Coordinates of C-alpha atoms in Angstrom, one line a residue:
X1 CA 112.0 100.8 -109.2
X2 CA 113.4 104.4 -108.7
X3 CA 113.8 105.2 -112.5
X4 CA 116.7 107.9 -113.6
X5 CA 116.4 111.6 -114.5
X6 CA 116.8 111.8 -118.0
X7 CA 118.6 115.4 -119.4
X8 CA 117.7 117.4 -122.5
X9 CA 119.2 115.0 -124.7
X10 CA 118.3 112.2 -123.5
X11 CA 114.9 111.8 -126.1
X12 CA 113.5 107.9 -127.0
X13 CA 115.1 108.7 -130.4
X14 CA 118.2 109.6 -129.1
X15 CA 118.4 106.6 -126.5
X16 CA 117.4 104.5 -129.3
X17 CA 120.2 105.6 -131.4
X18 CA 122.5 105.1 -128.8
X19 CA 121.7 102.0 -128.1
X20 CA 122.3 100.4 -132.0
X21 CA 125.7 100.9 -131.5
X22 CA 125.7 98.3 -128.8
X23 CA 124.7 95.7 -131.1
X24 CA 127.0 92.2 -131.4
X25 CA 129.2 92.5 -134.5
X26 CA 127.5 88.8 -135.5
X27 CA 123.8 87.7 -134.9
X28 CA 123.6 84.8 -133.0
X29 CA 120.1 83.6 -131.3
X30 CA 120.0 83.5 -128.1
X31 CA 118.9 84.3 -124.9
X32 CA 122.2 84.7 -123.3
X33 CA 122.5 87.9 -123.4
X34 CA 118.9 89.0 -122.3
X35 CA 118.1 86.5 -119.4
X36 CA 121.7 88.1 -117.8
X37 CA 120.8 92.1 -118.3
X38 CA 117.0 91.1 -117.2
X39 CA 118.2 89.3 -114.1
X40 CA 120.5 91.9 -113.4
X41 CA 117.1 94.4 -113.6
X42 CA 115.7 92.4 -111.3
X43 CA 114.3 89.6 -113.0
X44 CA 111.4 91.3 -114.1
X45 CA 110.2 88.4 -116.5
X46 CA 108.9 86.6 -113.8
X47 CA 106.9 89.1 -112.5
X48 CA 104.5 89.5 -115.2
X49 CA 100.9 88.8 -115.7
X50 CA 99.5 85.5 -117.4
X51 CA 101.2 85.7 -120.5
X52 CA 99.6 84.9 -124.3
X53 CA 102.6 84.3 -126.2
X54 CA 102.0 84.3 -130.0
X55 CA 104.3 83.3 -132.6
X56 CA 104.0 81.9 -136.8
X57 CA 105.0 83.7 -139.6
X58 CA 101.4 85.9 -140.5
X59 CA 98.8 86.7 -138.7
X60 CA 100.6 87.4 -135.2
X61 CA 100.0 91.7 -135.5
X62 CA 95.9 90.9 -136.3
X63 CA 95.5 88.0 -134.1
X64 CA 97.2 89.8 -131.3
X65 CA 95.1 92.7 -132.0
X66 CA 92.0 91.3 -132.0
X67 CA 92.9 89.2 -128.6
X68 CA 93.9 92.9 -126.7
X69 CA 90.2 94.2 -128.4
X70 CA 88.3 91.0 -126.8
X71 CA 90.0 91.2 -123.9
X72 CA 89.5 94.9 -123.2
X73 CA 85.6 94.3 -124.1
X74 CA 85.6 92.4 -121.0
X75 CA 87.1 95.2 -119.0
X76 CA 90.5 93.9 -118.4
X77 CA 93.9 95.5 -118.6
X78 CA 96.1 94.2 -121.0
X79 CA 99.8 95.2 -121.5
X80 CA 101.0 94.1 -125.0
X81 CA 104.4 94.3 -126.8
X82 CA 104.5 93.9 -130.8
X83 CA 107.1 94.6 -133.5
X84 CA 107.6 96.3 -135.7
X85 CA 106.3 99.9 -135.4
X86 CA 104.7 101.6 -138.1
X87 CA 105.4 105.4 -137.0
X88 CA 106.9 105.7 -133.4
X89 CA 108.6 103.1 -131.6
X90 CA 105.7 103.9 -129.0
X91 CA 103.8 101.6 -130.8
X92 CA 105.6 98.4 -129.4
X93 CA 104.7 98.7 -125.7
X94 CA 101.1 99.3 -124.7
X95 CA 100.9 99.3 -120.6
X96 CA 97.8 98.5 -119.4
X97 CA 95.7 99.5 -122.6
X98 CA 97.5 102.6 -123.3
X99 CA 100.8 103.5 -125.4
X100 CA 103.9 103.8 -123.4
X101 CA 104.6 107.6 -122.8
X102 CA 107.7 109.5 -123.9
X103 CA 108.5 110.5 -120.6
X104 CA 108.6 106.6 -119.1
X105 CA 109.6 105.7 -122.1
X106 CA 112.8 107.4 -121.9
X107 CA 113.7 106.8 -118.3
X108 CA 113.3 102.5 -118.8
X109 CA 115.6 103.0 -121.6
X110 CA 118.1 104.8 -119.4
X111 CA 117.7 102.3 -116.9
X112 CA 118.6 99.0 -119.2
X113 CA 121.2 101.3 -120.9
X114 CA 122.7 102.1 -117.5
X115 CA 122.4 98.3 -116.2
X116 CA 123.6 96.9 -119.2
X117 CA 127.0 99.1 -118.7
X118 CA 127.9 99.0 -122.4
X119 CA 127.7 95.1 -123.0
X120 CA 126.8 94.1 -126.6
X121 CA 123.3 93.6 -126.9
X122 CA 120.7 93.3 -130.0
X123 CA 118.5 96.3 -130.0
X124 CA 115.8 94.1 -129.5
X125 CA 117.3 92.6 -126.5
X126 CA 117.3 96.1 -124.7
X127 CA 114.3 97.3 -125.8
X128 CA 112.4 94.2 -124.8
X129 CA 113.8 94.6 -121.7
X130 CA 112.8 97.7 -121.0
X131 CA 109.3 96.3 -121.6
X132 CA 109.0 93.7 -119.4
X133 CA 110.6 96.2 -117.2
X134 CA 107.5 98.5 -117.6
X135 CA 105.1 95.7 -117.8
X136 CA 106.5 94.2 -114.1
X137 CA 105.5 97.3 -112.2
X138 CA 102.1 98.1 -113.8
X139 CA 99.5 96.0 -112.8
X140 CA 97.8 94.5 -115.6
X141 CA 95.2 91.2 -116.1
X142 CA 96.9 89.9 -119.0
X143 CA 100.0 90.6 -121.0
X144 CA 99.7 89.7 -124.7
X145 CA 103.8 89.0 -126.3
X146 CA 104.1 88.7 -129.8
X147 CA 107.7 87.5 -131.0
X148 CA 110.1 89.4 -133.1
X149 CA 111.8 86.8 -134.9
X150 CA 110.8 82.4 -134.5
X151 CA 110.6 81.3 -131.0
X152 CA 112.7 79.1 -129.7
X153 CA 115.5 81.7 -129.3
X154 CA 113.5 84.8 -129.6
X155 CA 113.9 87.3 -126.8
X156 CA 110.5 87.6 -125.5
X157 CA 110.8 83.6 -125.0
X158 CA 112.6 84.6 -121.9
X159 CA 109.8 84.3 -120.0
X160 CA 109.6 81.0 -117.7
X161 CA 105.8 80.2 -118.0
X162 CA 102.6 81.2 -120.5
X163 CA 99.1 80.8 -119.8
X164 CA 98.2 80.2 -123.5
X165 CA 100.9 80.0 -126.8
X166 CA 99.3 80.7 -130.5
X167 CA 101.0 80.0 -133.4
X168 CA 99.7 81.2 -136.5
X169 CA 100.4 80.1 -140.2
X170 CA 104.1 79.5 -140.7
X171 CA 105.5 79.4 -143.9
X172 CA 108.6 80.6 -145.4
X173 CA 110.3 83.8 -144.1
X174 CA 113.7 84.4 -142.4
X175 CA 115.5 81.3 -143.6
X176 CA 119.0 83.0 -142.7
X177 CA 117.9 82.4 -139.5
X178 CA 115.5 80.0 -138.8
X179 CA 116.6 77.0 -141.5
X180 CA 115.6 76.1 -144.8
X181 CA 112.7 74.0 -144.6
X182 CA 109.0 74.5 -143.8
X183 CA 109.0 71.9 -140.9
X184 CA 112.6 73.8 -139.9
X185 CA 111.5 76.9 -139.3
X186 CA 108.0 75.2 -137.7
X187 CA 110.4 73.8 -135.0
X188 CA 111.4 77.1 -134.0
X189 CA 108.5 78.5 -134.0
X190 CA 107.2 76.0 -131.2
X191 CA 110.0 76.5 -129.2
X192 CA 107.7 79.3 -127.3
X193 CA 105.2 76.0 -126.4
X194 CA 105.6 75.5 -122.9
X195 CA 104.7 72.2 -120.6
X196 CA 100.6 71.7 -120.2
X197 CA 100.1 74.6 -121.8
X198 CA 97.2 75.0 -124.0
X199 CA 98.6 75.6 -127.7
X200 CA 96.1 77.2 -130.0
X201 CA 97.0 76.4 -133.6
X202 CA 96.5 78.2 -136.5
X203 CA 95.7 76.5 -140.5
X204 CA 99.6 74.9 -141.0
X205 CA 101.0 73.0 -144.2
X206 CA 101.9 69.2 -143.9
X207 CA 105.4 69.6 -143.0
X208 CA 104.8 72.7 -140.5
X209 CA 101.8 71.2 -138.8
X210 CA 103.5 67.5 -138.2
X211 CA 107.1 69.2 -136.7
X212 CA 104.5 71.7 -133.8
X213 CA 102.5 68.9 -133.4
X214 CA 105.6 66.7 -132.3
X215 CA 107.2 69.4 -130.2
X216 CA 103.6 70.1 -128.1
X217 CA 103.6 66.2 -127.3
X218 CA 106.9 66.1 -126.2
X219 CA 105.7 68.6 -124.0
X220 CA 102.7 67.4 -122.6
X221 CA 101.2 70.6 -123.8
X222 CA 97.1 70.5 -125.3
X223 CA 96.7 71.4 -128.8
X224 CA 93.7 73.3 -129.8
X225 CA 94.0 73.3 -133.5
X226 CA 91.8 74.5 -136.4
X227 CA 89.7 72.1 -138.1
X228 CA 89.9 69.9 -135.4
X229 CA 89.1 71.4 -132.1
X230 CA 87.5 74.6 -133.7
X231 CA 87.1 76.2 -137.4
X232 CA 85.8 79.4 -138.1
X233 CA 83.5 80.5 -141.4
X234 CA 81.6 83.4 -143.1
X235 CA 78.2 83.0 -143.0
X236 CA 75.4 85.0 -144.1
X237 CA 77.5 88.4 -143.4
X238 CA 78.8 86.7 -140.2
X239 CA 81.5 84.7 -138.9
X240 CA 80.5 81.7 -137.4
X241 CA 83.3 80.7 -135.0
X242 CA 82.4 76.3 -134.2
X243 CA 84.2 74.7 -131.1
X244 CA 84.3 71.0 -128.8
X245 CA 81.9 73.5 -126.8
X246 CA 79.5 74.9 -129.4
X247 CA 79.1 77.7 -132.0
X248 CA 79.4 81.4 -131.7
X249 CA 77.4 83.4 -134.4
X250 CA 79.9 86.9 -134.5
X251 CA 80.2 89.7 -136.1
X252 CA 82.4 89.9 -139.0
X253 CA 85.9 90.8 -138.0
X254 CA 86.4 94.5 -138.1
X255 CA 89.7 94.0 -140.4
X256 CA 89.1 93.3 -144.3
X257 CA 90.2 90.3 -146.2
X258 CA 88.9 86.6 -145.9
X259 CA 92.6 85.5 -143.9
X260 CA 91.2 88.0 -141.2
X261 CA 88.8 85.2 -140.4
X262 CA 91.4 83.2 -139.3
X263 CA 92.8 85.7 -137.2
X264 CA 89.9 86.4 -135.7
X265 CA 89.5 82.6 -134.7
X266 CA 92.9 82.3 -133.3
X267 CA 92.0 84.8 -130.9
X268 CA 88.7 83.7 -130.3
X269 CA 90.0 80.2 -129.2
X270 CA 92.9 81.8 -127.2
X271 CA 90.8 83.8 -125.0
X272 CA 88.7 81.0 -124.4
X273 CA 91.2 79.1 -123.0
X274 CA 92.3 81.4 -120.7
X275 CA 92.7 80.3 -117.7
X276 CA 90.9 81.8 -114.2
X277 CA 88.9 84.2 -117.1
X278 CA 85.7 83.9 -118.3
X279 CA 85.3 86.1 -121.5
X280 CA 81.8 86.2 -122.8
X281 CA 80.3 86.0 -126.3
X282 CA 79.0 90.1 -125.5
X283 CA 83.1 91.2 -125.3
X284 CA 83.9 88.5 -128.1
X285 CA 81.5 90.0 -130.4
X286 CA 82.5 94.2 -129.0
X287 CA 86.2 92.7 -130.0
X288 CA 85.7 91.8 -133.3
X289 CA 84.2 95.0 -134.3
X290 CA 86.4 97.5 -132.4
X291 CA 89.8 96.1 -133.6
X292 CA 92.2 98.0 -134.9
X293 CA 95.1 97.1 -136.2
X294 CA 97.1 99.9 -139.2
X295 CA 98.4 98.7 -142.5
X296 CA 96.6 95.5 -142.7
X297 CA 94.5 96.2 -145.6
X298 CA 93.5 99.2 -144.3
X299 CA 91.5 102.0 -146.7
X300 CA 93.0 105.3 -146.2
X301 CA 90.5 107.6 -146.8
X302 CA 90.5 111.9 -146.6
X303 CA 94.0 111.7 -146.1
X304 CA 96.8 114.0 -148.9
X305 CA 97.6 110.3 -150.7
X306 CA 93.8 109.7 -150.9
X307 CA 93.4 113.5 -152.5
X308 CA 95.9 112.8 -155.2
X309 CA 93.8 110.0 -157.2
X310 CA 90.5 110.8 -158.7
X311 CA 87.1 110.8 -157.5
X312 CA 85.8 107.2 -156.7
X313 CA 89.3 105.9 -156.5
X314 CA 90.3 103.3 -153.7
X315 CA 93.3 103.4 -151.5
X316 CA 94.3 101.0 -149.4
X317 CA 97.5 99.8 -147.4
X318 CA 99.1 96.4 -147.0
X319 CA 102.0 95.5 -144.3
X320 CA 102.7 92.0 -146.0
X321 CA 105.9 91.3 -147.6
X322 CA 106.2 87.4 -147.5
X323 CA 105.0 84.8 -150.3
X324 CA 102.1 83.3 -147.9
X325 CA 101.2 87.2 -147.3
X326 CA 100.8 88.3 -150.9
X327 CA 98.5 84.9 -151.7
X328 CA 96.5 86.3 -149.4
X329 CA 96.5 90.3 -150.0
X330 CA 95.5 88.7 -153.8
X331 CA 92.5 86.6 -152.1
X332 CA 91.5 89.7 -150.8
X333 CA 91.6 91.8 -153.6
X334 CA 90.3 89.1 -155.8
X335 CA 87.1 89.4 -153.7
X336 CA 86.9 93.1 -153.3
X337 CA 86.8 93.0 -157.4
X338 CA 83.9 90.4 -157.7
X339 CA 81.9 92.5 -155.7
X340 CA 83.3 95.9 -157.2
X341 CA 85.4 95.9 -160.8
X342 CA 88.0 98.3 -160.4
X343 CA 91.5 98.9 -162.5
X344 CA 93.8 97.1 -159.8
X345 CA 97.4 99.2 -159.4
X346 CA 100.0 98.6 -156.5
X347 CA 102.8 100.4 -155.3
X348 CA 105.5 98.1 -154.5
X349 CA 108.5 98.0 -152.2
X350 CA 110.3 96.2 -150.5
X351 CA 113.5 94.8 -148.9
X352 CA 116.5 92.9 -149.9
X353 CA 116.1 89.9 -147.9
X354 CA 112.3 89.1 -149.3
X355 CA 111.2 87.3 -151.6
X356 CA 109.9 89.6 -154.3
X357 CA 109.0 87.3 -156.6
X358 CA 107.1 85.2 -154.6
X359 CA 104.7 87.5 -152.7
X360 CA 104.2 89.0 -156.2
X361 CA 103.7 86.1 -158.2
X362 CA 99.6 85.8 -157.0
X363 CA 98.8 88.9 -158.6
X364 CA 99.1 88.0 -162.1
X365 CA 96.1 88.0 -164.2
X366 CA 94.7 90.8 -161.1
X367 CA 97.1 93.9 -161.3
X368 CA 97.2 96.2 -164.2
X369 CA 100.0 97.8 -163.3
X370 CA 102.3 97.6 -160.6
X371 CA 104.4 101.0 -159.7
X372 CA 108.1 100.2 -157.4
X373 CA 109.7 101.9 -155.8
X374 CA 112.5 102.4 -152.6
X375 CA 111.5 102.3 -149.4
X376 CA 112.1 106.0 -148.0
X377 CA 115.3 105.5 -145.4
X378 CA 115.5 102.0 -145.7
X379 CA 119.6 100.9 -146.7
X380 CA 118.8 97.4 -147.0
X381 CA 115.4 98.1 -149.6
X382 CA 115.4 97.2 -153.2
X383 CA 116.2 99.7 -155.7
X384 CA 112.8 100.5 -158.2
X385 CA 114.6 99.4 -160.8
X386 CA 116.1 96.3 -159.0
X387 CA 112.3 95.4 -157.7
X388 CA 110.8 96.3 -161.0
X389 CA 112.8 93.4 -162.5
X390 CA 111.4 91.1 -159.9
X391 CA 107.9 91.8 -160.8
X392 CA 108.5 91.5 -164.6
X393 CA 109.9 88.4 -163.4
X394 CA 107.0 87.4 -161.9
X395 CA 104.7 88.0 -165.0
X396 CA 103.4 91.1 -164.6
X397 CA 104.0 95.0 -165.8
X398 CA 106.4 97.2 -164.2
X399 CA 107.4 100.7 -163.7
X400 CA 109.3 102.3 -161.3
X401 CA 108.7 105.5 -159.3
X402 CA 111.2 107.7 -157.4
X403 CA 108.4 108.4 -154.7
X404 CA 104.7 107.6 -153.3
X405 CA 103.2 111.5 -154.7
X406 CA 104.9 110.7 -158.2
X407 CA 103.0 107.1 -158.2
X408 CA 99.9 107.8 -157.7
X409 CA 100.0 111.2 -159.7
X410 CA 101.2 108.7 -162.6
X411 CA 98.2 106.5 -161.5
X412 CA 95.7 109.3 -162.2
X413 CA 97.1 110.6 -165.4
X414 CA 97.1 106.9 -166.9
X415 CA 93.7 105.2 -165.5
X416 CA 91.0 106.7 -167.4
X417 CA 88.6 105.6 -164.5
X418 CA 88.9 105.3 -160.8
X419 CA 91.4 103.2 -159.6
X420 CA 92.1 100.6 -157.0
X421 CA 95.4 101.0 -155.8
X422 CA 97.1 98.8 -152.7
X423 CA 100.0 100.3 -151.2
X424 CA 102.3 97.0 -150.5
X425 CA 105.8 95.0 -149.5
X426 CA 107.0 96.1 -146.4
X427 CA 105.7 97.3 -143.0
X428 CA 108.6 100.1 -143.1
X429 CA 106.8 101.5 -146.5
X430 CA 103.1 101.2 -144.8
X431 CA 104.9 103.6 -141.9
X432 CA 106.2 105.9 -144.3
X433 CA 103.3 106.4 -146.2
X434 CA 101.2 106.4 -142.9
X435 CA 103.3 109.7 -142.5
X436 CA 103.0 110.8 -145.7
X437 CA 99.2 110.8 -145.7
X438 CA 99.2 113.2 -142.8
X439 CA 101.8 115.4 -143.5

């Protein structure tokens, strides 16, 4: 593809700018709009390597992650495309096992922004696009897609064919656009199951698992699905991951928290079931422990926000923002306290169309204080005050902050030992205070 010249103005952020304004006055799912701009880029879609498409509601990031680390291990390139980004839109499209550069970046931009002549579009749509576009004309051994929003109608479902789907837990999130009820929202999720493809299929509720389960037989597709075909444990300070074929004594996953076990399974059966690959227990194991994946649980540690709470202190930093995400940030933390007692404080924010209450609710009884505040450049993000009513609602104590620095200072000056504090509620505060701990 003979990609444009891009002038002095013509920056990522500045594309990317440009290219909101393109965006449909209403939201509608579909894949319209994509499968016309993508064929009129050449179809690139069709032109990629074999394709693990993941979708569910958590565990996508970390399950993706750990597949890409596995995968790698066993010296094959792997494009991937994940959303959203924590610090640079970069982030979403790794070609081949390395970011996307500014300088390509930029050009596959121009080039969707120039095909797509001013048509409305979602800024996923485009973006995605320019992906695939990128993805198409590197080669790569596998390309790993995670979904941006259920499945059936999500963009990266424009793809024709998968050689493995994975859906992880689904539970409640995005009802304004994916229905009401568990089994609902399940449905749409498994719209990325394709025919006599292997489905790997994460823990599910009653009503979630029966409505996938439905959908794969319609489609002829084999379901590989936890605590059936495979289950994964801790054990003795390793994760024992037990399958139709045998057991695999692992390494404990390289990411914190007891749900990363899960994860870590997920990928383990998808890679497995790979077709025309063989990927050893050796590049398994190598996966496990050289993941990385930012914001999920992760300590941050000799950075400026780490400096600002006393000697012995924790820090840590959560993505989650869902009900089913902050029972499980709680399990977590409920752990790291039986094996160390620490004062527990979080820092809280988080947007409009989430359910404060309910991914707050689990840490009654845990937190001894929970700090809110506004997400830094977010329009749509709870006020302090607003969100500071939702955890008081919730059961627990409450005060609000008008930044991260102010906080933890507060943090410091009221904990008369060292603290464990979880930064937590949104993926968009995890990025800002990603930047804030460098600056």
């Amino acid at each position: 593809m003979s990609l444009p010249v891009r002038g002095p103005e013509d920056s990522s952020a500045a594309i990317l700018a440009r290219l909101l304004h393109l965006h449909p006055k209403t939201i509608d799912l579909s894949l319209d709009r994509i499968l016309c701009l993508l064929e009129r880029m050449g179809s690139p879609h069709l032109h990629l390597p074999p394709v693990i498409h993941v979708a569910g509601t958590n565990g996508k990031g970390s399950t993706t992650a750990f597949m890409r680390a596995m995968l790698e291990s066993a010296g094959l390139n792997v494009h991937v495309y994940t959303s959203p980004h924590l610090q640079r839109f970069h982030e979403r499209i790794r070609i081949a096992g390395a970011l996307i550069s500014e300088e390509e970046l930029c050009q596959r931009l121009l080039e969707c922004e120039r095909v797509n002549a001013g048509d409305p579009i979602t800024f996923f749509e485009i973006t995605t696009t320019a992906a695939f576009s990128a993805f198409a004309d590197t080669h790569a051994d596998v390309t790993l897609l995670e979904v941006g929003l259920g499945g059936r109608y999500d963009t990266t479902n424009a793809i024709r064919h998968a050689a493995v789907t994975v859906i992880t837990p689904v539970d409640l999130d995005h009802q304004e656009f994916l229905g009401h009820t568990l089994a609902e929202i399940a449905r749409e999720k498994a719209g990325i199951i394709k025919p006599q493809t292997p489905l790997i299929l994460g823990p599910q509720k009653d009503g979630a698992e029966q409505a996938i389960l439905a959908c794969a037989a319609e489609l002829g597709a084999p379901v590989l699905q936890y605590g059936h075909d495979w289950t994964t444990r801790g054990e003795n300070g390793r994760m024992v991951f037990q399958y139709t074929d045998g057991l695999l004594d692992l390494p404990l996953p390289g990411l914190s928290g007891p749900h990363q076990l899960i994860n870590a399974g997920m990928a383990v059966a998808a890679v497995l079931a790979l077709p025309d690959f063989r990927i050893g227990a050796d590049a398994i194991a190598q996966g496990l422990q050289a993941v990385e994946w930012p914001a999920r649980l992760q300590r941050l540690c000799a950075g400026r926000l780490e400096s600002l709470l006393p000697a012995g202190a924790e820090l840590w930093l959560d993505g989650g923002h869902n009900p089913a995400a902050g029972l499980a940030l709680a399990d977590a933390l409920g752990g790291f306290e039986e094996r160390r007692p620490m004062p527990l404080y979080l820092i809280c924010g988080m947007l409009k169309t989430k359910d404060a209450r309910g991914f707050l609710t689990p840490f009654q009884g845990l937190a001894r204080k929970i700090y809110t505040l506004a997400i830094p450049g977010e329009q749509s993000s709870l006020s302090a005050d607003a969100l500071a009513a939702e955890v008081r609602g919730a059961g627990l104590t409450a005060e609000s902050a008008p930044d991260l620095i102010t906080a933890l200072q507060a943090i410091t000056l009221e904990c008369g030992q060292p603290p464990r504090v979880v930064i937590c509620g949104s993926l968009y505060l995890a990025g800002a205070a990603l930047n804030a701990d460098a600056a």
